[in-house]
Amino acid sequence: MNTARAIAHSNIALVKYWGKRAAVPGQVDDLNLPAVGSLSMTLADLRTETVVGPGDSDSFSLNGEPIADSMAVKVFRHLDRIWTATGESRERPTCRVDSVNHLPTAAGLASSASGFAALTLAGAHALGLQADTSALSTLARRGSGSAARSLWGGFVRLDRGQLANGSDCRARPVFPADHWQVRLLIVHTTRGKKAVGSTAGMEESRQTSPYYAPWVDSSEADLGAAEAAIANRDLSRIGTIMEHSMFKMHACMLATRPPILYWNGVTLEVIRALWAARQGGLEAYATSDAGPHVKVLCAAESAPEVEATLRRVAGVIDIQAVRPGPDATVEILS
Ligand code: PMV
């Protein structure tokens, strides 16, 4: 077995996914197929670096701390998937996995996207799996849906697919990072971890939210429109689609029983301040995920002014302006 190091960048969906489709309806399975497609922007700077190599026993560290909880279980279950894909009949060799998150973990900033993408890439190279990026992305999806999108830089689309075995549920790059000089401002509204994990939340929404079916039914149209808007570098068009996709997803979450509310008061104040600035001619659009932070899309040249405006909102802790990020990379260390 080799030791391999991978770096994968996080991504934020401009058109969101929320919900799983199962091979057997009603049964969440290991394929982890999304109920709707999604389209994301990969983020520069926000990334996970993971080294996978041989170890005396399975061990996992995150940011230098040994981890033995459910997160470690997920990591080794994922290495098992990679090992199964190699077709080897022997038991998987025990592995040492060391990850460093250059972003907050489990705070709705897509650490699972960069985390599972980096783990897939490093794990595949360490365990000797010969697979192209598309196949690796399909494997990454089984760890976390959004991770399927983090194998590539720029703008990436994950199609829902129709087949029960998930073979047509694939991510693909649609535009490279240098296609468009936009910025995504990550507006931090708290330091804490998120309350409800996305997998559990999605299943609760599927079972109880009256808005789940309309959410699923209406999202395909957003995807096509969003891809066309990015192709034309049309900020007001992509911004409008992006905000609508986000509010539909949160409406579906809010109508879940019990309700799933990821926002805090500052989240809403940031969105209001953004809308007020937009009324005044500053073009910027909001999205938010399974957490209280707001991500704001704008042109590179207006990013400083948008940032200054949002820093004035009481409760905003920090703002990072991020450009479209690169492809994931891997190197064999030994
Ligand atoms: O598959 P997960 O657990 O990474 O869920 C991602 C869900 C959202 O971030 C809310 C939306 C998305 O498409 O990234």
Short mmCIF file of C-alpha atoms and ligand atoms in Angstrom, two decimals:
data_model
loop_
_atom_site.label_atom_id
_atom_site.label_comp_id
_atom_site.label_asym_id
_atom_site.label_seq_id
_atom_site.Cartn_x
_atom_site.Cartn_y
_atom_site.Cartn_z
CA MET A 1 0.00 0.00 0.00
CA ASN A 2 1.13 3.60 -0.71
CA THR A 3 0.96 6.78 1.30
CA ALA A 4 -0.93 9.44 -0.64
CA ARG A 5 -1.81 13.05 0.07
CA ALA A 6 -4.83 14.75 -1.49
CA ILE A 7 -6.13 18.29 -1.35
CA ALA A 8 -9.77 18.98 -2.18
CA HIS A 9 -11.53 22.29 -2.01
CA SER A 10 -14.91 22.87 -0.51
CA ASN A 11 -17.86 23.93 -2.65
CA ILE A 12 -21.09 25.83 -2.18
CA ALA A 13 -24.18 24.91 -4.16
CA LEU A 14 -25.75 27.76 -6.14
CA VAL A 15 -28.61 25.37 -6.95
CA LYS A 16 -29.09 23.21 -3.86
CA TYR A 17 -29.79 19.60 -3.16
CA TRP A 18 -31.80 18.45 -0.14
CA GLY A 19 -33.18 14.91 0.02
CA LYS A 20 -32.16 11.46 -1.13
CA ARG A 21 -33.70 9.16 -3.68
CA ALA A 22 -33.32 5.51 -2.79
CA ALA A 23 -33.04 2.43 -5.02
CA VAL A 24 -35.91 1.02 -2.95
CA PRO A 25 -38.21 3.99 -2.25
CA GLY A 26 -38.30 4.86 1.43
CA GLN A 27 -35.07 3.04 2.20
CA VAL A 28 -31.95 5.13 2.58
CA ASP A 29 -29.10 3.07 1.17
CA ASP A 30 -25.35 3.20 0.85
CA LEU A 31 -25.49 4.65 -2.68
CA ASN A 32 -26.52 7.99 -1.16
CA LEU A 33 -28.31 9.22 -4.29
CA PRO A 34 -29.59 12.81 -4.21
CA ALA A 35 -33.29 13.39 -4.93
CA VAL A 36 -32.43 16.47 -6.99
CA GLY A 37 -29.47 17.64 -9.05
CA SER A 38 -27.27 20.51 -7.91
CA LEU A 39 -24.77 23.03 -9.26
CA SER A 40 -21.91 24.41 -7.22
CA MET A 41 -18.94 26.70 -7.20
CA THR A 42 -15.70 25.21 -5.87
CA LEU A 43 -14.02 27.51 -3.37
CA ALA A 44 -10.41 28.66 -3.41
CA ASP A 45 -8.69 28.63 0.02
CA LEU A 46 -11.30 26.54 1.91
CA ARG A 47 -9.90 23.05 1.65
CA THR A 48 -9.12 19.75 3.32
CA GLU A 49 -5.72 18.08 3.10
CA THR A 50 -5.74 14.35 3.82
CA VAL A 51 -2.92 11.80 4.00
CA VAL A 52 -3.80 8.09 3.87
CA GLY A 53 -1.12 5.49 4.47
CA PRO A 54 -0.50 2.15 6.16
CA GLY A 55 -0.99 2.01 9.96
CA ASP A 56 -0.69 -0.63 12.69
CA SER A 57 -4.41 -0.21 13.24
CA ASP A 58 -7.09 2.07 11.76
CA SER A 59 -6.53 5.56 13.15
CA PHE A 60 -7.89 8.97 12.21
CA SER A 61 -6.81 12.44 13.24
CA LEU A 62 -8.42 15.78 12.37
CA ASN A 63 -6.39 18.96 12.77
CA GLY A 64 -3.86 16.96 14.82
CA GLU A 65 -6.45 15.59 17.29
CA PRO A 66 -7.11 11.81 17.43
CA ILE A 67 -10.79 11.15 16.59
CA ALA A 68 -12.62 7.95 17.59
CA ASP A 69 -16.30 8.97 17.36
CA SER A 70 -18.90 8.50 14.62
CA MET A 71 -16.80 10.67 12.29
CA ALA A 72 -14.00 8.07 12.43
CA VAL A 73 -16.54 5.29 11.76
CA LYS A 74 -17.62 7.16 8.60
CA VAL A 75 -14.02 7.61 7.48
CA PHE A 76 -13.20 3.89 7.72
CA ARG A 77 -16.52 2.84 6.22
CA HIS A 78 -15.54 5.03 3.29
CA LEU A 79 -12.12 3.37 2.97
CA ASP A 80 -13.99 0.03 2.96
CA ARG A 81 -16.01 1.24 -0.04
CA ILE A 82 -12.82 2.22 -1.86
CA TRP A 83 -11.25 -1.13 -1.02
CA THR A 84 -14.32 -3.02 -2.26
CA ALA A 85 -14.06 -1.07 -5.52
CA THR A 86 -10.52 -2.40 -6.06
CA GLY A 87 -12.02 -5.91 -6.31
CA GLU A 88 -9.46 -7.29 -3.82
CA SER A 89 -10.73 -10.29 -1.85
CA ARG A 90 -8.25 -9.81 1.01
CA GLU A 91 -9.22 -7.77 4.03
CA ARG A 92 -8.52 -4.05 3.71
CA PRO A 93 -5.11 -3.13 5.11
CA THR A 94 -5.34 -1.04 8.28
CA CYS A 95 -4.82 2.65 7.56
CA ARG A 96 -3.65 5.81 9.20
CA VAL A 97 -5.67 8.83 8.07
CA ASP A 98 -4.60 12.37 8.95
CA SER A 99 -6.76 15.28 7.83
CA VAL A 100 -6.39 18.99 8.22
CA ASN A 101 -9.40 21.20 7.57
CA HIS A 102 -8.50 24.68 6.43
CA LEU A 103 -12.11 25.66 7.25
CA PRO A 104 -14.45 25.19 10.24
CA THR A 105 -15.66 21.57 10.63
CA ALA A 106 -19.41 20.76 10.51
CA ALA A 107 -20.53 24.38 10.60
CA GLY A 108 -22.45 24.44 7.32
CA LEU A 109 -19.30 25.42 5.44
CA ALA A 110 -19.15 22.19 3.48
CA SER A 111 -16.32 20.51 5.39
CA SER A 112 -17.90 17.16 4.48
CA ALA A 113 -17.59 18.04 0.78
CA SER A 114 -13.87 18.76 0.83
CA GLY A 115 -13.33 16.07 3.50
CA PHE A 116 -14.84 13.15 1.61
CA ALA A 117 -13.42 14.32 -1.72
CA ALA A 118 -9.88 14.44 -0.26
CA LEU A 119 -10.38 11.12 1.54
CA THR A 120 -11.61 9.46 -1.66
CA LEU A 121 -8.70 10.73 -3.72
CA ALA A 122 -6.01 9.95 -1.14
CA GLY A 123 -7.66 6.63 -0.19
CA ALA A 124 -7.91 5.47 -3.81
CA HIS A 125 -4.26 6.25 -4.49
CA ALA A 126 -3.11 4.69 -1.21
CA LEU A 127 -5.14 1.51 -1.70
CA GLY A 128 -4.33 1.15 -5.40
CA LEU A 129 -7.75 1.79 -6.92
CA GLN A 130 -7.45 2.59 -10.64
CA ALA A 131 -10.36 4.91 -11.40
CA ASP A 132 -10.99 8.09 -13.38
CA THR A 133 -12.15 11.30 -11.70
CA SER A 134 -15.78 10.67 -12.59
CA ALA A 135 -15.72 7.25 -10.88
CA LEU A 136 -13.95 8.76 -7.87
CA SER A 137 -16.59 11.46 -7.67
CA THR A 138 -19.27 8.76 -7.63
CA LEU A 139 -17.46 7.11 -4.72
CA ALA A 140 -17.07 10.44 -2.92
CA ARG A 141 -20.84 10.97 -3.21
CA ARG A 142 -21.39 7.88 -1.07
CA GLY A 143 -19.56 9.62 1.78
CA SER A 144 -21.38 12.93 1.34
CA GLY A 145 -23.54 14.10 -1.56
CA SER A 146 -21.81 17.44 -1.92
CA ALA A 147 -18.37 15.74 -1.96
CA ALA A 148 -19.10 14.43 -5.47
CA ARG A 149 -18.79 18.06 -6.64
CA SER A 150 -15.45 18.77 -4.93
CA LEU A 151 -13.30 16.67 -7.27
CA TRP A 152 -13.29 19.54 -9.77
CA GLY A 153 -12.64 23.25 -9.67
CA GLY A 154 -14.80 26.00 -11.11
CA PHE A 155 -18.50 25.30 -11.53
CA VAL A 156 -19.69 21.71 -11.18
CA ARG A 157 -23.03 20.05 -11.83
CA LEU A 158 -24.24 16.88 -10.12
CA ASP A 159 -27.05 15.22 -12.04
CA ARG A 160 -29.72 13.36 -10.15
CA GLY A 161 -29.96 10.48 -12.62
CA GLN A 162 -32.82 8.02 -12.87
CA LEU A 163 -31.27 4.55 -12.59
CA ALA A 164 -31.70 2.52 -9.41
CA ASN A 165 -28.01 1.57 -9.34
CA GLY A 166 -27.03 5.26 -9.45
CA SER A 167 -24.70 4.88 -12.44
CA ASP A 168 -26.23 7.95 -14.12
CA CYS A 169 -25.96 10.09 -10.98
CA ARG A 170 -22.68 11.77 -11.85
CA ALA A 171 -20.95 15.05 -11.25
CA ARG A 172 -19.16 16.85 -14.07
CA PRO A 173 -17.32 20.13 -14.42
CA VAL A 174 -19.36 22.63 -16.46
CA PHE A 175 -17.11 25.74 -16.42
CA PRO A 176 -13.50 26.09 -15.27
CA ALA A 177 -12.42 28.37 -12.42
CA ASP A 178 -11.23 31.12 -14.78
CA HIS A 179 -14.56 31.24 -16.63
CA TRP A 180 -15.88 34.07 -14.47
CA GLN A 181 -14.35 36.55 -12.04
CA VAL A 182 -16.96 36.26 -9.30
CA ARG A 183 -16.48 36.16 -5.55
CA LEU A 184 -18.37 34.27 -2.90
CA LEU A 185 -18.23 36.09 0.43
CA ILE A 186 -18.49 33.69 3.35
CA VAL A 187 -20.25 35.67 6.07
CA HIS A 188 -19.71 33.96 9.44
CA THR A 189 -22.61 34.51 11.82
CA THR A 190 -21.57 32.16 14.65
CA ARG A 191 -18.64 30.05 15.75
CA GLY A 192 -20.64 26.97 16.80
CA LYS A 193 -21.35 23.64 15.11
CA LYS A 194 -24.63 22.98 13.35
CA ALA A 195 -27.48 21.38 15.34
CA VAL A 196 -28.94 18.90 12.84
CA GLY A 197 -26.74 16.85 10.50
CA SER A 198 -27.79 17.10 6.85
CA THR A 199 -28.43 13.36 6.26
CA ALA A 200 -30.86 13.06 9.19
CA GLY A 201 -32.47 16.40 8.32
CA MET A 202 -33.04 15.40 4.68
CA GLU A 203 -34.75 12.18 5.69
CA GLU A 204 -37.01 14.01 8.15
CA SER A 205 -37.95 16.52 5.44
CA ARG A 206 -38.73 13.71 2.99
CA GLN A 207 -40.99 12.04 5.52
CA THR A 208 -42.81 15.03 6.98
CA SER A 209 -42.46 18.26 4.99
CA PRO A 210 -45.50 19.06 2.81
CA TYR A 211 -43.15 21.14 0.67
CA TYR A 212 -40.77 18.26 -0.07
CA ALA A 213 -42.50 17.07 -3.27
CA PRO A 214 -42.81 20.58 -4.80
CA TRP A 215 -39.19 21.24 -3.86
CA VAL A 216 -38.06 18.11 -5.71
CA ASP A 217 -40.36 18.73 -8.68
CA SER A 218 -39.26 22.31 -9.25
CA SER A 219 -35.51 22.00 -8.91
CA GLU A 220 -34.63 20.49 -12.30
CA ALA A 221 -35.73 23.68 -14.09
CA ASP A 222 -33.44 25.75 -11.83
CA LEU A 223 -30.43 23.66 -12.85
CA GLY A 224 -30.78 24.26 -16.57
CA ALA A 225 -31.46 27.96 -16.04
CA ALA A 226 -28.48 28.30 -13.70
CA GLU A 227 -26.09 26.64 -16.12
CA ALA A 228 -27.24 28.99 -18.90
CA ALA A 229 -26.85 32.02 -16.60
CA ILE A 230 -23.27 31.05 -15.68
CA ALA A 231 -22.48 30.39 -19.36
CA ASN A 232 -23.56 34.00 -20.08
CA ARG A 233 -21.87 35.38 -16.94
CA ASP A 234 -25.25 36.85 -16.06
CA LEU A 235 -25.01 37.78 -12.37
CA SER A 236 -28.57 39.01 -11.86
CA ARG A 237 -29.95 35.85 -13.48
CA ILE A 238 -27.80 33.38 -11.51
CA GLY A 239 -28.34 35.43 -8.36
CA THR A 240 -32.11 35.32 -8.71
CA ILE A 241 -32.10 31.55 -9.36
CA MET A 242 -29.67 30.98 -6.50
CA GLU A 243 -31.71 32.90 -3.90
CA HIS A 244 -34.89 31.19 -5.04
CA SER A 245 -33.30 27.71 -4.80
CA MET A 246 -32.03 28.51 -1.30
CA PHE A 247 -35.35 29.86 -0.02
CA LYS A 248 -37.24 26.88 -1.45
CA MET A 249 -34.85 24.52 0.32
CA HIS A 250 -35.16 26.35 3.64
CA ALA A 251 -38.96 26.52 3.26
CA CYS A 252 -38.93 22.73 2.88
CA MET A 253 -36.70 22.43 5.96
CA LEU A 254 -38.86 24.82 8.01
CA ALA A 255 -42.03 22.88 7.17
CA THR A 256 -40.43 19.64 8.43
CA ARG A 257 -41.83 18.23 11.68
CA PRO A 258 -40.14 19.09 13.99
CA PRO A 259 -38.94 22.16 12.07
CA ILE A 260 -35.35 22.36 10.87
CA LEU A 261 -34.14 25.91 11.38
CA TYR A 262 -30.49 26.47 10.56
CA TRP A 263 -30.59 30.27 10.57
CA ASN A 264 -29.96 32.59 13.47
CA GLY A 265 -30.99 36.24 13.79
CA VAL A 266 -27.78 37.48 12.22
CA THR A 267 -28.40 35.30 9.15
CA LEU A 268 -31.60 37.23 8.49
CA GLU A 269 -30.06 40.63 9.24
CA VAL A 270 -27.29 39.89 6.71
CA ILE A 271 -29.85 38.97 4.06
CA ARG A 272 -31.86 42.13 4.78
CA ALA A 273 -28.76 44.33 4.62
CA LEU A 274 -27.83 42.70 1.33
CA TRP A 275 -31.26 43.36 -0.13
CA ALA A 276 -31.14 46.98 1.03
CA ALA A 277 -27.74 47.39 -0.62
CA ARG A 278 -29.11 45.82 -3.78
CA GLN A 279 -31.96 48.32 -3.82
CA GLY A 280 -29.22 50.94 -3.75
CA GLY A 281 -27.56 49.42 -6.82
CA LEU A 282 -24.94 47.10 -5.27
CA GLU A 283 -25.42 43.77 -7.00
CA ALA A 284 -25.00 40.77 -4.68
CA TYR A 285 -27.05 37.65 -3.91
CA ALA A 286 -27.34 35.37 -0.91
CA THR A 287 -27.37 31.65 -0.30
CA SER A 288 -27.12 29.53 2.86
CA ASP A 289 -26.81 25.83 3.61
CA ALA A 290 -27.27 23.51 6.58
CA GLY A 291 -25.92 26.15 8.93
CA PRO A 292 -26.42 29.83 9.86
CA HIS A 293 -23.70 31.37 7.68
CA VAL A 294 -24.55 33.39 4.59
CA LYS A 295 -22.65 33.10 1.34
CA VAL A 296 -22.89 36.09 -0.97
CA LEU A 297 -22.20 36.01 -4.71
CA CYS A 298 -21.00 39.18 -6.42
CA ALA A 299 -18.63 40.44 -9.09
CA ALA A 300 -14.94 40.55 -8.09
CA GLU A 301 -14.84 44.34 -8.40
CA SER A 302 -17.81 44.89 -6.05
CA ALA A 303 -16.57 42.41 -3.40
CA PRO A 304 -14.79 45.05 -1.21
CA GLU A 305 -17.90 47.25 -1.04
CA VAL A 306 -20.23 44.30 -0.35
CA GLU A 307 -17.86 43.10 2.35
CA ALA A 308 -17.69 46.56 3.98
CA THR A 309 -21.50 46.80 3.92
CA LEU A 310 -22.02 43.40 5.54
CA ARG A 311 -19.31 43.93 8.16
CA ARG A 312 -21.49 46.73 9.52
CA VAL A 313 -24.25 44.21 10.39
CA ALA A 314 -24.23 43.62 14.15
CA GLY A 315 -23.24 40.04 14.99
CA VAL A 316 -21.18 39.35 11.86
CA ILE A 317 -18.03 37.64 13.09
CA ASP A 318 -15.93 37.46 9.96
CA ILE A 319 -16.12 37.62 6.18
CA GLN A 320 -13.91 35.76 3.73
CA ALA A 321 -14.01 36.67 0.05
CA VAL A 322 -13.32 33.54 -1.97
CA ARG A 323 -12.73 33.12 -5.71
CA PRO A 324 -13.62 30.02 -7.76
CA GLY A 325 -11.24 27.26 -6.66
CA PRO A 326 -9.12 24.61 -8.42
CA ASP A 327 -9.47 20.89 -9.11
CA ALA A 328 -8.65 18.44 -6.32
CA THR A 329 -5.08 17.12 -6.51
CA VAL A 330 -3.22 14.07 -5.23
CA GLU A 331 0.40 12.98 -4.89
CA ILE A 332 1.95 9.68 -3.86
CA LEU A 333 4.35 10.37 -0.99
CA SER A 334 5.80 6.85 -0.69
O1 PMV B 1 -24.56 15.77 1.16
P1 PMV B 1 -24.28 16.76 2.21
O2 PMV B 1 -24.41 16.17 3.55
O3 PMV B 1 -23.01 17.44 2.00
O4 PMV B 1 -25.46 17.84 2.12
C1 PMV B 1 -25.37 19.07 1.44
C2 PMV B 1 -26.63 19.83 1.56
C3 PMV B 1 -26.56 21.32 1.29
O5 PMV B 1 -25.30 21.84 1.60
C4 PMV B 1 -27.59 21.99 2.19
C5 PMV B 1 -26.92 21.66 -0.15
C6 PMV B 1 -25.88 21.32 -1.19
O6 PMV B 1 -26.29 21.01 -2.32
O7 PMV B 1 -24.68 21.41 -0.91
#
